[in-house]
PDB file of C-alpha atoms in Angstrom:
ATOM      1  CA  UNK A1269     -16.650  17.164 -62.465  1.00 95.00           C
ATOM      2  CA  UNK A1270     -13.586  17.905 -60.232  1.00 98.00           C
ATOM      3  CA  UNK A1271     -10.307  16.547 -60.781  1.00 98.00           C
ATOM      4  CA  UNK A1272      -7.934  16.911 -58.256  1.00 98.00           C
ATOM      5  CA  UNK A1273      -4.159  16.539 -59.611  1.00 98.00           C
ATOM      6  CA  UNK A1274      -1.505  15.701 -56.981  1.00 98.00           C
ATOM      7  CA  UNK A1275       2.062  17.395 -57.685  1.00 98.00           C
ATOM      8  CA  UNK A1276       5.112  16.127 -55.579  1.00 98.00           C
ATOM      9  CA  UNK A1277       8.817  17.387 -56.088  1.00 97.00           C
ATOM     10  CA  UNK A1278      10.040  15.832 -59.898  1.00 96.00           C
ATOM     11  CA  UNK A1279       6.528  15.011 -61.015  1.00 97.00           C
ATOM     12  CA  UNK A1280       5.889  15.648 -64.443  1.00 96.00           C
ATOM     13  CA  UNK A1281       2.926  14.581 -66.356  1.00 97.00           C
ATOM     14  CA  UNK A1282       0.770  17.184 -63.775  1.00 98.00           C
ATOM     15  CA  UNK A1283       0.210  19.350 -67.257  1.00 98.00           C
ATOM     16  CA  UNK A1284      -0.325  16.148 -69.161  1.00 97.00           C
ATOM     17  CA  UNK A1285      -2.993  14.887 -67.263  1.00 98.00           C
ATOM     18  CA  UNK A1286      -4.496  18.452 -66.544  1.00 98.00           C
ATOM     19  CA  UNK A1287      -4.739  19.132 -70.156  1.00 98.00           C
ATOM     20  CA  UNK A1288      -6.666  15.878 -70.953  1.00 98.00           C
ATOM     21  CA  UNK A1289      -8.666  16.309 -68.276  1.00 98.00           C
ATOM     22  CA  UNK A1290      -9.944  19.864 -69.464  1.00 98.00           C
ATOM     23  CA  UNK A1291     -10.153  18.673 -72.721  1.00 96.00           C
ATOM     24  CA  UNK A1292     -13.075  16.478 -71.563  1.00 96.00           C
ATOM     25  CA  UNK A1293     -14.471  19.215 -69.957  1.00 96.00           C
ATOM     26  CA  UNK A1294     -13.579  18.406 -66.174  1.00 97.00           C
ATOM     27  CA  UNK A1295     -12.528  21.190 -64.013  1.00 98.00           C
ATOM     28  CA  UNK A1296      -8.639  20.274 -62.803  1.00 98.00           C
ATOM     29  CA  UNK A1297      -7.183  21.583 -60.353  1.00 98.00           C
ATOM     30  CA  UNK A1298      -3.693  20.884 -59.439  1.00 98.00           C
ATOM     31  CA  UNK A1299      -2.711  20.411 -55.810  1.00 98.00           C
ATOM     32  CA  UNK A1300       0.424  20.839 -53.878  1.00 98.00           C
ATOM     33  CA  UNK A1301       2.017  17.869 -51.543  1.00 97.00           C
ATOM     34  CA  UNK A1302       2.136  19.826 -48.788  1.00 97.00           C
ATOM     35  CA  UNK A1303      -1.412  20.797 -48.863  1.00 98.00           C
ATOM     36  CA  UNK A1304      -3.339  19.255 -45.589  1.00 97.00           C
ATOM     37  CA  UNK A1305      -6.362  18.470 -47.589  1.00 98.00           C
ATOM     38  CA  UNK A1306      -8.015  18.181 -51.239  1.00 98.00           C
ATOM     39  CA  UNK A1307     -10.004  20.195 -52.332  1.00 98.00           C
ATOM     40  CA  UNK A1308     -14.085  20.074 -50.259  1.00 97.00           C
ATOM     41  CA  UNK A1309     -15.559  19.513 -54.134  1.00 97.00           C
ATOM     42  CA  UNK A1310     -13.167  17.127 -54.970  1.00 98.00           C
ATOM     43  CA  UNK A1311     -14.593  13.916 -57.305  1.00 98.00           C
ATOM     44  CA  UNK A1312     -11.903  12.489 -58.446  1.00 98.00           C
ATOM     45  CA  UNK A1313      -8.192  12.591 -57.304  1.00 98.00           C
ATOM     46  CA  UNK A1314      -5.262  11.798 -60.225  1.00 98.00           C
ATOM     47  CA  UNK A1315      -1.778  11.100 -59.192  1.00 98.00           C
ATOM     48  CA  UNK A1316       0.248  11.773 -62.049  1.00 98.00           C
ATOM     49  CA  UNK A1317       3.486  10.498 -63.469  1.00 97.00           C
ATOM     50  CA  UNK A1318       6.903  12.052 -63.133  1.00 96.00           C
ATOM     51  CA  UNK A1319       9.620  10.910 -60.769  1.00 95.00           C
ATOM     52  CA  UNK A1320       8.731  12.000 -57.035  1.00 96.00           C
ATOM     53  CA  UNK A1321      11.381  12.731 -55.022  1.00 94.00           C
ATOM     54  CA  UNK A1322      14.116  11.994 -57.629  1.00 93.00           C
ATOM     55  CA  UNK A1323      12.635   8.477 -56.759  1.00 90.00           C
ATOM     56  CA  UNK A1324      15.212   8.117 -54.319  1.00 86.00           C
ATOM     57  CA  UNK A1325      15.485   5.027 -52.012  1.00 84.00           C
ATOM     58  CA  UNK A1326      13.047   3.396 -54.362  1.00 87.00           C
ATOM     59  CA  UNK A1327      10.290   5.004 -56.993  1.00 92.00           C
ATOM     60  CA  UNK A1328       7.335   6.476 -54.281  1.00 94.00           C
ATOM     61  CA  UNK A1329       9.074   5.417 -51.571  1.00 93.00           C
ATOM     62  CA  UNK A1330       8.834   9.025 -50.048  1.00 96.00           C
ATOM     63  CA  UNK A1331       6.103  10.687 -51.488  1.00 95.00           C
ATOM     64  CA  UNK A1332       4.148   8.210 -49.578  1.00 94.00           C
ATOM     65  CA  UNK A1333       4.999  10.450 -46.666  1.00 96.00           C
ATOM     66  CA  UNK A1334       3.322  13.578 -48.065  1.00 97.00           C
ATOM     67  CA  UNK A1335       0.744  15.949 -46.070  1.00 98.00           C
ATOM     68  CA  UNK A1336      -1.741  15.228 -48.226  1.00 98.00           C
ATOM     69  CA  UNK A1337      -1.500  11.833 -48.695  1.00 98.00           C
ATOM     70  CA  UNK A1338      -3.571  11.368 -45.599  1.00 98.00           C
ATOM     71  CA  UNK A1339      -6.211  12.811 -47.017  1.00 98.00           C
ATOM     72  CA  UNK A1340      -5.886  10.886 -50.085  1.00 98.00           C
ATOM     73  CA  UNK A1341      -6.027   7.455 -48.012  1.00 98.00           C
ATOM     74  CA  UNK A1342      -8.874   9.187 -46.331  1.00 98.00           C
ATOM     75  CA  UNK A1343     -10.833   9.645 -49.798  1.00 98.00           C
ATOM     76  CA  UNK A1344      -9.650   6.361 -50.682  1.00 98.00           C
ATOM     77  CA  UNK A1345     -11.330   5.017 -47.606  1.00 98.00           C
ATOM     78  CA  UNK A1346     -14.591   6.564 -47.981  1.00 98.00           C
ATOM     79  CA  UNK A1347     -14.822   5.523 -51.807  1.00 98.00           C
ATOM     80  CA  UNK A1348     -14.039   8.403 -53.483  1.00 98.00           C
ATOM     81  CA  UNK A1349     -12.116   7.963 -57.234  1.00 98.00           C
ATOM     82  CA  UNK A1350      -8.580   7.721 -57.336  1.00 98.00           C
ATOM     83  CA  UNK A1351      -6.760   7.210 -60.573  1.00 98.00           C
ATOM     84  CA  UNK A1352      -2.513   6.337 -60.163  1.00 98.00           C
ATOM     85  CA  UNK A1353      -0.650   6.735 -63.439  1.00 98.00           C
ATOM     86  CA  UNK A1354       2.817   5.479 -63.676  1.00 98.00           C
ATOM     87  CA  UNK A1355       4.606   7.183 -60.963  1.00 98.00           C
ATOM     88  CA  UNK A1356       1.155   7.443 -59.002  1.00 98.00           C
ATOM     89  CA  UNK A1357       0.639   4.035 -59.365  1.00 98.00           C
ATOM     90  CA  UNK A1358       3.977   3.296 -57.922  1.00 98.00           C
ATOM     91  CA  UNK A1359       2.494   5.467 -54.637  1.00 98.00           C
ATOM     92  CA  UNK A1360      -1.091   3.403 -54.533  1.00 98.00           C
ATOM     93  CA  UNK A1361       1.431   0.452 -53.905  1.00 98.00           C
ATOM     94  CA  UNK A1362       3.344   1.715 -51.575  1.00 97.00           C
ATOM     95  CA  UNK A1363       0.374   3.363 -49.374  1.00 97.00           C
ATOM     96  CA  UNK A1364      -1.154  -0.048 -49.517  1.00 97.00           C
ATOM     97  CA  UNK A1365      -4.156   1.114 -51.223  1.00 98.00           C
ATOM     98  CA  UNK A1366      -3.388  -1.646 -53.855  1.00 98.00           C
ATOM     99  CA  UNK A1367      -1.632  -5.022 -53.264  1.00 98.00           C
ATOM    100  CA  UNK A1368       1.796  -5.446 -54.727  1.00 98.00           C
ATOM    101  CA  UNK A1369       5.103  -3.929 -55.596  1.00 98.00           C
ATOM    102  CA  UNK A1370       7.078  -2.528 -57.968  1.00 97.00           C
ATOM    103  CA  UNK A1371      10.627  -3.746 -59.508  1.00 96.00           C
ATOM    104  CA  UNK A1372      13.068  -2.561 -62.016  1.00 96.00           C
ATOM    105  CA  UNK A1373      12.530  -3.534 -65.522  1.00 96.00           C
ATOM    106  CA  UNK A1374      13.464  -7.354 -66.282  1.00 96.00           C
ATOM    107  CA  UNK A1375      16.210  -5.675 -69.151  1.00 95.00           C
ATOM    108  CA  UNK A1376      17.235  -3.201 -66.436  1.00 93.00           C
ATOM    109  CA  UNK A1377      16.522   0.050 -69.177  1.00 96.00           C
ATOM    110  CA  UNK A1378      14.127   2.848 -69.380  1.00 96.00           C
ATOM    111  CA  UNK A1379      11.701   1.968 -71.747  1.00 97.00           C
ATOM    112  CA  UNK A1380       9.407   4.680 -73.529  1.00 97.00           C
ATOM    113  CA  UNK A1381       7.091   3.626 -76.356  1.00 97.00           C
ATOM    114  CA  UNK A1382       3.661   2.769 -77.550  1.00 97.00           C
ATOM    115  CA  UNK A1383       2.502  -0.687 -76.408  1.00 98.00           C
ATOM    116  CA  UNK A1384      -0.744  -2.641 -76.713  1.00 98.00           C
ATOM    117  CA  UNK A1385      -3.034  -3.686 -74.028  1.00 98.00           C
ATOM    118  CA  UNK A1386      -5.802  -5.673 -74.036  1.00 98.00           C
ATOM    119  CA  UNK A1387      -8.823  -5.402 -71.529  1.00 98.00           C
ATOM    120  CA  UNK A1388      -9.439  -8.066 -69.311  1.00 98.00           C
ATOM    121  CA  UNK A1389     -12.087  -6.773 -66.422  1.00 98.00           C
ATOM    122  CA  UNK A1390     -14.472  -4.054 -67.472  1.00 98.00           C
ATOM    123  CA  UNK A1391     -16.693  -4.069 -64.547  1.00 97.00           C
ATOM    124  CA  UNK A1392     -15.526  -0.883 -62.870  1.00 97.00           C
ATOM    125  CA  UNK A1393     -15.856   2.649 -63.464  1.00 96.00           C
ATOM    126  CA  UNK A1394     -11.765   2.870 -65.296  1.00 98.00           C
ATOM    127  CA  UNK A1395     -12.660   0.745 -68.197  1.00 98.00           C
ATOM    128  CA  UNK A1396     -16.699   0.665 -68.793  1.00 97.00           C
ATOM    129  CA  UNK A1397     -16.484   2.450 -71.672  1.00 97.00           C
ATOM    130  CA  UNK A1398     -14.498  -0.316 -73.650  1.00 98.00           C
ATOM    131  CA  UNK A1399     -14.827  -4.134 -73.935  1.00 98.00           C
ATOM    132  CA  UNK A1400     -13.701  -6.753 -72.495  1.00 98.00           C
ATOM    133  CA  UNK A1401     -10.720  -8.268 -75.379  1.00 98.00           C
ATOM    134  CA  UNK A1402     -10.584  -4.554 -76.831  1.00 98.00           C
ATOM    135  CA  UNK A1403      -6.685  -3.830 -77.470  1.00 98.00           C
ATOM    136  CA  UNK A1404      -5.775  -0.047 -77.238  1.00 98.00           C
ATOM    137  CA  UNK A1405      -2.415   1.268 -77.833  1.00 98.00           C
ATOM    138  CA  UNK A1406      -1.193   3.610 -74.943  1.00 98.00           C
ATOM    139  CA  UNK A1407       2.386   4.309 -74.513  1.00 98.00           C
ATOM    140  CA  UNK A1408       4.151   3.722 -71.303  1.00 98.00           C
ATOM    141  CA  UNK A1409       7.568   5.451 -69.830  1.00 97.00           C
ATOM    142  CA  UNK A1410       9.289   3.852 -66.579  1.00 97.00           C
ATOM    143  CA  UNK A1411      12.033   2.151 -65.519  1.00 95.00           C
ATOM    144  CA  UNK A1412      10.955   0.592 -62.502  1.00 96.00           C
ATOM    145  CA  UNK A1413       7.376  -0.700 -63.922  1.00 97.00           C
ATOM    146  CA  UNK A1414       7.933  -4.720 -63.160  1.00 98.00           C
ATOM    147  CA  UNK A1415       5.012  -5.384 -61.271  1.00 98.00           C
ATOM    148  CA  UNK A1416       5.084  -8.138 -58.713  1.00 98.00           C
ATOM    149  CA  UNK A1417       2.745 -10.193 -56.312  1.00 98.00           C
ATOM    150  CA  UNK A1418       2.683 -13.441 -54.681  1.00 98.00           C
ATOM    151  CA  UNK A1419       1.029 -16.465 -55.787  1.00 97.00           C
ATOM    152  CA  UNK A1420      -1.677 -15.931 -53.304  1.00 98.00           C
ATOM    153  CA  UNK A1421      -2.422 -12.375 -53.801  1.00 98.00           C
ATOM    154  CA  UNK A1422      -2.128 -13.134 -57.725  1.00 98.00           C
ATOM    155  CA  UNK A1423      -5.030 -15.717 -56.796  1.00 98.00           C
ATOM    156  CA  UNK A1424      -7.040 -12.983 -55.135  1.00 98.00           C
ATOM    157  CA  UNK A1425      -6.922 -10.177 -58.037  1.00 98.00           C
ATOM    158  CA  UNK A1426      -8.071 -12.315 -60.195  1.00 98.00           C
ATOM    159  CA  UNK A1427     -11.138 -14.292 -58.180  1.00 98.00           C
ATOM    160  CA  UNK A1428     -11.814 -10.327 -57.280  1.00 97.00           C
ATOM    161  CA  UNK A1429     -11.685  -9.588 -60.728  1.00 97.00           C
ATOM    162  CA  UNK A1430      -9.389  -6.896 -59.946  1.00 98.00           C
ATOM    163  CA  UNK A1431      -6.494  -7.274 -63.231  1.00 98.00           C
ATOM    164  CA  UNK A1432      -7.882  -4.782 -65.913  1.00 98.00           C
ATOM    165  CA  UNK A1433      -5.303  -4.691 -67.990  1.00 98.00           C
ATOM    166  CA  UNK A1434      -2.306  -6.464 -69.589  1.00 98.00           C
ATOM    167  CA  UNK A1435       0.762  -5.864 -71.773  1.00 98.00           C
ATOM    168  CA  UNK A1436      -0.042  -7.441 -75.562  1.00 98.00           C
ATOM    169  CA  UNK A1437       0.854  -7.233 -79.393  1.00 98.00           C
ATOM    170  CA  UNK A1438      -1.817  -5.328 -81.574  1.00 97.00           C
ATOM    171  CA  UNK A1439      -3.919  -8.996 -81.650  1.00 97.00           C
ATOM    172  CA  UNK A1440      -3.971  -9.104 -77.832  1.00 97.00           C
ATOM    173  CA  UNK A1441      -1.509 -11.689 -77.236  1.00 97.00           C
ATOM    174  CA  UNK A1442       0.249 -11.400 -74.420  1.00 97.00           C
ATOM    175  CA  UNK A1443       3.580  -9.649 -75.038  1.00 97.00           C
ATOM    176  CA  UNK A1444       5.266  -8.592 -71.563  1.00 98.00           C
ATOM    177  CA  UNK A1445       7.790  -5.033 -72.061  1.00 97.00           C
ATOM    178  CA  UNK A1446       8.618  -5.108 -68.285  1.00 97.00           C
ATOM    179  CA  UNK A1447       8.859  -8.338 -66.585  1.00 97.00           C
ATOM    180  CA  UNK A1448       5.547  -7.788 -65.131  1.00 98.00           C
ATOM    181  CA  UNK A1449       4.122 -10.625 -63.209  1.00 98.00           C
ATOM    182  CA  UNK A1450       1.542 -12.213 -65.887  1.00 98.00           C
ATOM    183  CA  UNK A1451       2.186  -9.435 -67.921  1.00 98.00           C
ATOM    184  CA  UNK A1452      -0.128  -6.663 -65.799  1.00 98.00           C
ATOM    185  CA  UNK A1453      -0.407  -3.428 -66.450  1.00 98.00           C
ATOM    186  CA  UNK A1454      -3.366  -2.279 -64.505  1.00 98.00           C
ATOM    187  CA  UNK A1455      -5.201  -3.115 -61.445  1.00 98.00           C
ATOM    188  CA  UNK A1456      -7.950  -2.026 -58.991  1.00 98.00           C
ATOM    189  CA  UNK A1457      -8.715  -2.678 -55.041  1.00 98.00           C
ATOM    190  CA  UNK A1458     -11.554  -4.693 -54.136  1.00 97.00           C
ATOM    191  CA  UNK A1459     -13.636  -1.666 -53.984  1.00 98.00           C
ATOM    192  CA  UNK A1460     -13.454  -0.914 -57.738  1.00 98.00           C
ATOM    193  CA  UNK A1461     -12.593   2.677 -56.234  1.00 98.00           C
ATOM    194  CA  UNK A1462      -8.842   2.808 -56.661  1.00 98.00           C
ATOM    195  CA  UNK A1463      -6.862   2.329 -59.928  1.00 98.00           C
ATOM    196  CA  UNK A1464      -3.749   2.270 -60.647  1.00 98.00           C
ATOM    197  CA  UNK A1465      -1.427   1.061 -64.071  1.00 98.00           C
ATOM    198  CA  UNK A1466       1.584   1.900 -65.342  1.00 98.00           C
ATOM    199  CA  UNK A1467       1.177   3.077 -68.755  1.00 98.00           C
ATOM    200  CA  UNK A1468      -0.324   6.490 -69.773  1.00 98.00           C
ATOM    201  CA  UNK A1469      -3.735   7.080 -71.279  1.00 98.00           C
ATOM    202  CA  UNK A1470      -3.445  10.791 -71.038  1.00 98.00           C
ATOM    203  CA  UNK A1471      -0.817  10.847 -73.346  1.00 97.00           C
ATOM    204  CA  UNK A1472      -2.909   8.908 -76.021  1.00 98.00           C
ATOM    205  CA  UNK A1473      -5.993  11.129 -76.075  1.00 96.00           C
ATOM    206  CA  UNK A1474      -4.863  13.090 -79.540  1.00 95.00           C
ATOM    207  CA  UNK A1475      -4.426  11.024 -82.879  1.00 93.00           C
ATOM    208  CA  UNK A1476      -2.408  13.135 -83.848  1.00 92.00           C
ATOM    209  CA  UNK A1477      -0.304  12.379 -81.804  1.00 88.00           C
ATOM    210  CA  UNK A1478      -0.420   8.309 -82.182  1.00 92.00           C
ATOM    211  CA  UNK A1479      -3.226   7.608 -80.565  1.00 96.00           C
ATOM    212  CA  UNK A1480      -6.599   8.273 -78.960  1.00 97.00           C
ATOM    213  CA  UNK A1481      -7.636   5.186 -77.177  1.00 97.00           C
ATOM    214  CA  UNK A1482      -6.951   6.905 -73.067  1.00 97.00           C
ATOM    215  CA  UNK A1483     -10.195   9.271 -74.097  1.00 98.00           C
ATOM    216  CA  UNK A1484     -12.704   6.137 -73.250  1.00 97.00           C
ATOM    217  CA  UNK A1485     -10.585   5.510 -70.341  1.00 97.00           C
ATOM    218  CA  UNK A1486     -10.471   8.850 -68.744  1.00 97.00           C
ATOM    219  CA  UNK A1487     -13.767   9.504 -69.750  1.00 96.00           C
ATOM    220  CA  UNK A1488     -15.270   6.180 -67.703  1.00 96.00           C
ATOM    221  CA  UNK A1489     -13.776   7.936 -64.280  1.00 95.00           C
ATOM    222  CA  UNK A1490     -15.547  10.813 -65.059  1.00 91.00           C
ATOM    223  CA  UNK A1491     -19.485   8.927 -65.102  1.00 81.00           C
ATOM    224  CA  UNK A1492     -21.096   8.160 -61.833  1.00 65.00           C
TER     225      UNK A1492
END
């Protein structure tokens, strides 16, 4: 499988995400902003965390303007994989490939730690490897990670079954880090093609290291 991973000015989780990629076999390939195009063998494209741009004006407010992100919205389009951690999820939002916005935290403060989420929507590609009420522990870094929708287009994620994941304790009760707007931490477009979510499974891929429950998730992109 080919992974293509996106690096804009002040990303950096590129490595991150290239490593646990490889480390499931994939080939990765990391790709510039300025490139024109992905890569012809391209199955999967990964924009990674970091802090594009400096996130000046507002987080992803400029990498949105990118020379490749045309071709992104272009693979989008014609339902190819695309996978938005953190950062990259900020961009999905902001190229309107997923509905929504971002805001600063509800306490105003970086927050970096291990949280719990529990699965709510496994029919898609992201999360068929785990069960719906499972409760991983993935950690999450971000500052500006309070997502936000209207009542209406809160009404249409979830009769599209498009919320995957939300913020909970270790039982799976809701417990909300950011503010988020019913305590979300992960969504997909109608398509089931386009993911995005806040915290980072390809930091939780070693035990080791605290955790290994981002392997199933990165691993269900990577099935047809």
């Amino acid at each position: 499988m080919k992974v293509s991973v996106v690096v804009f000015p002040g990303t950096n989780c590129e490595m991150d995400t290239k490593y646990a990629y490889e480390k499931l076999n994939a080939d990765v390939e990391l790709v510039f902003h300025k490139a024109e195009a992905l890569p012809s063998d391209t199955d999967l494209v990964v924009l990674p965390g970091g802090f594009s741009y400096g996130d000046y004006l507002r987080s992803a407010a400029i990498a949105k303007f990118s020379p490749i992100m045309k071709d992104v919205i272009r693979f989008a389009n014609e339902g190819g994989k695309v996978l938005g951690i953190c950062n990259g999820f900020q961009m999905l939002l902001e190229m309107g490939l997923l509905d929504g916005a971002m805001k600063r935290n509800s306490n105003v403060h970086f927050i970096s730690k291990y949280h719990h989420l529990r699965v709510i929507n496994n029919d898609n590609k992201f999360l068929q490897k785990l069960n719906v009420g499972d409760v991983v522990n993935i950690p999450i870094a971000h500052g500006e990670g309070n997502y936000f929708i209207d009542e209406q287009g809160l009404e249409k994620l979830y009769a599209n079954n498009q919320v995957l994941l939300k913020y909970a304790d270790e039982n799976g009760i809701d417990k909300n880090p950011n503010g988020s707007v019913d305590s979300i931490a992960c969504i997909c477009n109608e398509k089931r093609n386009v993911f995005g979510l806040m915290p980072h499974p390809e930091r939780a891929i070693e035990t080791l290291l605290g955790s290994s429950d981002g392997v199933k998730m990165l691993e269900g992109l990577m099935e047809g």
